[in-house]
Short mmCIF file of C-alpha atoms and ligand atoms in Angstrom, two decimals:
data_model
loop_
_atom_site.label_atom_id
_atom_site.label_comp_id
_atom_site.label_asym_id
_atom_site.label_seq_id
_atom_site.Cartn_x
_atom_site.Cartn_y
_atom_site.Cartn_z
CA MET A 14 -0.18 -21.32 8.40
CA SER A 15 0.32 -17.63 7.34
CA ASP A 16 2.39 -14.64 8.82
CA ASP A 17 1.56 -11.34 7.88
CA ARG A 18 5.09 -10.30 7.87
CA LEU A 19 5.25 -11.71 4.15
CA ILE A 20 3.57 -9.41 1.50
CA VAL A 21 3.18 -11.17 -1.77
CA ALA A 22 3.37 -8.96 -4.74
CA LEU A 23 0.67 -9.83 -7.30
CA ASP A 24 2.72 -8.74 -10.14
CA VAL A 25 0.48 -10.56 -12.61
CA PRO A 26 -1.00 -9.14 -15.76
CA ASN A 27 -4.64 -9.19 -14.67
CA ALA A 28 -7.05 -9.47 -11.77
CA LEU A 29 -8.04 -13.13 -12.98
CA ASP A 30 -4.74 -14.02 -12.89
CA GLY A 31 -4.29 -12.59 -9.35
CA LEU A 32 -7.07 -14.17 -7.92
CA LYS A 33 -6.27 -17.65 -9.48
CA LEU A 34 -2.83 -17.14 -7.67
CA ALA A 35 -4.40 -16.24 -4.41
CA LYS A 36 -6.69 -19.23 -4.28
CA THR A 37 -3.66 -21.23 -5.05
CA LEU A 38 -1.74 -19.60 -2.18
CA GLY A 39 -4.97 -20.16 0.10
CA ASP A 40 -4.30 -19.61 3.85
CA SER A 41 -0.41 -19.57 3.48
CA VAL A 42 -0.63 -15.85 2.42
CA SER A 43 -2.42 -13.24 4.10
CA PHE A 44 -1.02 -9.88 2.75
CA TYR A 45 -1.00 -9.22 -0.81
CA LYS A 46 0.70 -6.13 -2.81
CA ILE A 47 -1.20 -4.67 -5.81
CA GLY A 48 0.79 -2.15 -7.92
CA LEU A 49 0.57 -0.06 -10.94
CA GLY A 50 0.79 -2.56 -13.40
CA MET A 51 -2.33 -4.11 -12.61
CA LEU A 52 -4.47 -1.13 -12.09
CA THR A 53 -5.71 -1.33 -15.99
CA GLY A 54 -6.10 -5.00 -15.44
CA GLY A 55 -8.82 -4.65 -12.72
CA GLY A 56 -6.31 -4.22 -9.94
CA LEU A 57 -8.75 -2.36 -7.60
CA ALA A 58 -11.64 -4.62 -8.07
CA LEU A 59 -9.17 -7.29 -6.95
CA ALA A 60 -8.13 -5.82 -4.11
CA ARG A 61 -11.92 -5.31 -2.91
CA GLU A 62 -12.40 -9.11 -3.67
CA LEU A 63 -9.27 -10.29 -1.70
CA LYS A 64 -10.48 -8.09 1.34
CA ASP A 65 -14.01 -8.38 1.41
CA ASP A 66 -14.43 -11.95 0.22
CA MET A 67 -11.21 -13.65 1.61
CA GLY A 68 -10.22 -11.66 4.23
CA LYS A 69 -6.70 -10.57 3.22
CA ARG A 70 -4.83 -7.53 3.88
CA ILE A 71 -4.11 -5.30 1.12
CA PHE A 72 -1.09 -2.94 0.27
CA LEU A 73 -2.06 -0.79 -3.03
CA ASP A 74 1.52 0.39 -4.50
CA MET A 75 0.37 3.70 -6.32
CA LYS A 76 3.46 5.80 -5.28
CA LEU A 77 1.16 8.94 -5.81
CA PHE A 78 2.84 12.34 -6.35
CA ASP A 79 0.66 15.52 -7.12
CA ILE A 80 -0.54 18.84 -5.61
CA GLY A 81 -2.07 18.53 -2.37
CA ALA A 82 -5.51 18.61 -3.12
CA THR A 83 -5.26 15.95 -5.81
CA VAL A 84 -3.55 13.73 -3.35
CA THR A 85 -5.98 14.24 -0.50
CA ALA A 86 -8.81 13.60 -2.88
CA SER A 87 -7.23 10.60 -4.20
CA VAL A 88 -6.72 8.97 -0.99
CA ARG A 89 -9.81 10.04 0.46
CA GLY A 90 -11.47 7.81 -2.57
CA LEU A 91 -9.11 4.98 -1.94
CA ALA A 92 -9.65 5.04 1.89
CA GLN A 93 -13.15 3.90 1.55
CA PHE A 94 -12.27 0.58 0.21
CA ASP A 95 -10.97 -0.20 3.72
CA LEU A 96 -7.43 -1.08 2.27
CA ASP A 97 -4.00 -1.60 4.57
CA PHE A 98 -1.24 0.45 3.17
CA LEU A 99 -0.79 2.87 0.55
CA THR A 100 2.25 4.19 -0.99
CA VAL A 101 3.21 7.77 -1.87
CA HIS A 102 6.21 9.62 -2.81
CA GLY A 103 8.06 10.74 0.59
CA ASP A 104 7.76 14.56 -0.07
CA PRO A 105 6.53 16.18 3.03
CA HIS A 106 3.74 18.18 1.27
CA VAL A 107 2.35 14.60 -0.40
CA VAL A 108 2.49 13.05 2.85
CA ARG A 109 0.83 15.35 4.73
CA ALA A 110 -2.17 15.57 2.08
CA ALA A 111 -2.24 11.64 2.07
CA LYS A 112 -2.35 11.68 5.44
CA ASP A 113 -5.29 14.36 5.34
CA GLY A 114 -7.02 12.10 3.11
CA ALA A 115 -6.63 8.83 5.10
CA ARG A 116 -8.11 10.50 8.06
CA ALA A 117 -10.82 8.42 9.67
CA SER A 118 -9.83 5.42 8.11
CA GLY A 119 -7.39 2.82 9.15
CA LEU A 120 -5.29 3.28 5.73
CA LYS A 121 -1.64 3.67 6.58
CA ILE A 122 0.61 5.89 4.33
CA LEU A 123 3.77 4.59 3.62
CA ALA A 124 6.49 6.83 2.20
CA VAL A 125 8.75 6.08 -0.83
CA THR A 126 12.41 7.63 -0.13
CA ILE A 127 14.31 7.48 -3.09
CA LEU A 128 13.54 5.02 -5.85
CA THR A 129 15.76 1.98 -5.61
CA SER A 130 16.39 1.83 -9.31
CA LEU A 131 18.00 5.32 -9.06
CA ASP A 132 21.73 5.93 -8.61
CA ARG A 133 23.54 8.98 -7.97
CA ALA A 134 23.87 9.99 -11.71
CA ASP A 135 19.99 9.84 -12.12
CA LEU A 136 19.76 12.08 -8.82
CA ASP A 137 21.88 14.66 -10.41
CA ASP A 138 19.76 14.29 -13.46
CA CYS A 139 16.68 15.08 -11.34
CA LEU A 140 18.58 17.96 -9.63
CA TYR A 141 18.79 16.25 -6.06
CA ARG A 142 21.50 18.15 -4.08
CA GLU A 143 24.75 16.54 -3.28
CA GLY A 144 25.44 13.63 -1.15
CA SER A 145 25.53 9.83 -0.95
CA VAL A 146 22.18 7.87 -1.89
CA ALA A 147 22.17 6.65 1.55
CA ASP A 148 22.52 10.13 3.28
CA LEU A 149 19.63 11.35 1.14
CA VAL A 150 17.49 8.21 1.90
CA ARG A 151 18.02 8.73 5.65
CA GLU A 152 17.00 12.27 5.34
CA ARG A 153 14.02 11.90 3.35
CA ALA A 154 12.80 9.34 5.66
CA ALA A 155 13.26 11.56 8.58
CA ARG A 156 11.21 14.21 6.90
CA ALA A 157 8.43 11.76 5.40
CA LEU A 158 7.92 10.45 9.02
CA ASP A 159 8.07 13.92 10.62
CA ALA A 160 5.22 14.92 8.16
CA GLY A 161 3.30 11.90 9.51
CA ALA A 162 3.81 8.93 7.33
CA ASP A 163 3.04 5.67 8.99
CA GLY A 164 6.07 4.32 7.60
CA VAL A 165 8.73 3.97 4.78
CA ILE A 166 9.57 1.63 1.90
CA ALA A 167 13.19 0.76 1.97
CA SER A 168 15.63 -1.31 0.33
CA PRO A 169 17.04 -3.96 3.03
CA ASN A 170 20.26 -2.44 3.38
CA GLU A 171 18.64 0.94 4.21
CA ALA A 172 16.31 -0.70 6.59
CA ALA A 173 18.88 -0.82 9.66
CA LEU A 174 19.86 2.98 8.84
CA ILE A 175 16.23 4.19 8.78
CA ARG A 176 15.31 2.10 12.04
CA ALA A 177 17.99 3.97 14.19
CA LEU A 178 16.42 7.41 13.04
CA PRO A 179 14.63 8.64 16.25
CA GLU A 180 11.53 9.61 14.09
CA ALA A 181 11.34 5.95 13.00
CA LYS A 182 10.01 5.00 16.69
CA GLY A 183 6.88 3.18 16.28
CA LYS A 184 6.79 3.44 12.53
CA LEU A 185 6.74 0.67 9.78
CA ILE A 186 9.39 -0.06 7.48
CA VAL A 187 8.56 -2.27 4.68
CA THR A 188 11.36 -3.77 2.34
CA PRO A 189 11.16 -5.30 -1.42
CA GLY A 190 14.37 -6.58 -2.81
CA VAL A 191 14.19 -9.77 -0.67
CA ARG A 192 15.35 -13.20 -2.04
CA PRO A 193 15.26 -16.59 -0.27
CA GLU A 194 18.54 -18.34 -0.03
CA GLY A 195 19.57 -19.72 -3.66
CA SER A 196 16.79 -18.07 -5.69
CA ASP A 197 17.08 -16.12 -8.72
CA PRO A 198 17.76 -12.37 -8.00
CA GLY A 199 15.83 -11.29 -11.33
CA ASP A 200 16.46 -7.66 -12.01
CA GLN A 201 17.09 -6.80 -8.02
CA LYS A 202 20.54 -5.54 -7.27
CA ARG A 203 20.64 -5.18 -3.54
CA ILE A 204 19.02 -8.43 -1.94
CA THR A 205 19.02 -10.00 1.39
CA THR A 206 17.26 -12.89 2.60
CA PRO A 207 13.85 -12.53 4.14
CA LEU A 208 15.16 -13.22 8.02
CA ALA A 209 18.16 -10.56 7.36
CA ALA A 210 15.62 -8.08 6.40
CA ILE A 211 13.35 -8.51 9.15
CA GLU A 212 16.59 -8.48 11.38
CA SER A 213 17.60 -5.47 10.03
CA GLY A 214 14.49 -3.72 11.27
CA ALA A 215 11.94 -4.48 8.57
CA ASP A 216 8.29 -5.25 10.00
CA HIS A 217 7.30 -6.55 6.31
CA ILE A 218 8.98 -8.00 3.38
CA VAL A 219 7.43 -7.81 0.02
CA VAL A 220 8.49 -10.63 -2.17
CA GLY A 221 7.17 -11.36 -5.90
CA ARG A 222 8.69 -13.51 -8.33
CA PRO A 223 10.02 -16.12 -5.93
CA VAL A 224 6.50 -16.81 -4.95
CA TRP A 225 4.67 -16.37 -8.07
CA LYS A 226 6.94 -17.68 -10.59
CA ALA A 227 7.83 -20.68 -8.46
CA PRO A 228 6.61 -24.34 -9.41
CA ASP A 229 4.75 -24.62 -6.43
CA PRO A 230 3.90 -20.98 -5.10
CA ARG A 231 2.24 -22.32 -2.21
CA LYS A 232 5.39 -24.32 -0.91
CA ALA A 233 7.49 -21.29 -1.85
CA ALA A 234 5.56 -18.89 0.62
CA GLN A 235 5.64 -21.47 3.37
CA ALA A 236 9.32 -21.80 2.90
CA ILE A 237 9.75 -18.08 3.18
CA ILE A 238 7.60 -17.97 6.49
CA ALA A 239 9.52 -20.98 7.88
CA SER A 240 12.77 -19.15 7.16
CA LEU A 241 11.27 -16.29 9.24
CA ASN A 242 10.95 -18.44 12.33
CA PRO A 243 14.04 -20.27 12.52
CA SER A 244 13.12 -21.80 16.03
CA GLY A 245 10.06 -23.17 14.74
CA PRO A 246 6.67 -22.39 13.74
CA LEU A 247 4.74 -19.36 15.77
CA GLN A 248 2.27 -20.84 18.46
O1 LIG B 503 9.44 -10.03 -8.20
P1 LIG B 503 10.24 -9.06 -6.81
O2 LIG B 503 10.19 -9.77 -5.56
O3 LIG B 503 11.41 -8.40 -7.26
O4 LIG B 503 9.06 -7.89 -6.48
C1 LIG B 503 9.24 -6.97 -5.86
C2 LIG B 503 7.89 -5.97 -5.58
O5 LIG B 503 8.47 -4.99 -5.03
C3 LIG B 503 7.59 -5.47 -7.34
O6 LIG B 503 6.24 -5.35 -7.09
C4 LIG B 503 8.36 -4.15 -7.16
O7 LIG B 503 7.76 -3.46 -7.98
C5 LIG B 503 8.29 -3.52 -5.79
N1 LIG B 503 9.39 -2.76 -5.42
C6 LIG B 503 10.76 -3.07 -5.52
N2 LIG B 503 11.46 -2.12 -5.23
C7 LIG B 503 11.24 -0.85 -4.71
C8 LIG B 503 9.75 -0.55 -4.54
C9 LIG B 503 8.95 -1.67 -5.18
O8 LIG B 503 11.15 -4.24 -6.07
N3 LIG B 503 12.27 -0.03 -4.52
#
């Protein structure tokens, strides 16, 4: 049984490996994230195959940022593949341009606020104004949502903060940085469990290595889904 609150990040080197993994996961996973790392390895073709032939939902994690006309043209091109989620940087002009490109399609535009790999010193380097990272994340999320974003990407500990914004009413929050109880955090620093992320307001969680590096990826995905439904399987 699948649960589309779980999005599995297909961070494998190429489309063939991705397809093999998706076949192993079978009906236990219904939603996949394909990122920039797979773009040169046939990522877009894989996205279409997973969608058209296997009926999966697709989150294309491209984190687009460019002048408005270029963003609109790129998103318009991607929108024709009938995918589900696409990321752009949350600057209002980028969000507006992306929404323009996604018009007349079901593609949802998700805004990245501040990359979770950046700390205050990095923001100083980039000439971001003063303030805590949390405050800037909250303000950037509000502005991106106000500009029309369908949702935001947030670390699990930012999810509650963003969920409380009036601008976030009816919008999506998608959180990476999620680790099942007892699994290796890898390079993720601020992690939480799948259920805790959902309870803080996330609609979807993105999990990569704990699934695709597991000895039995199907069992790992099923265990995550079971942990999201502590009172038993969904009917
Ligand atoms: O393997 P892991 O579960 O850490 O994978 C998380 C996925 O989410 C990766 O594809 C990573 O690039 C992505 N991601 C993230 N943190 C962000 C944005 C995206 O981990 N802030």
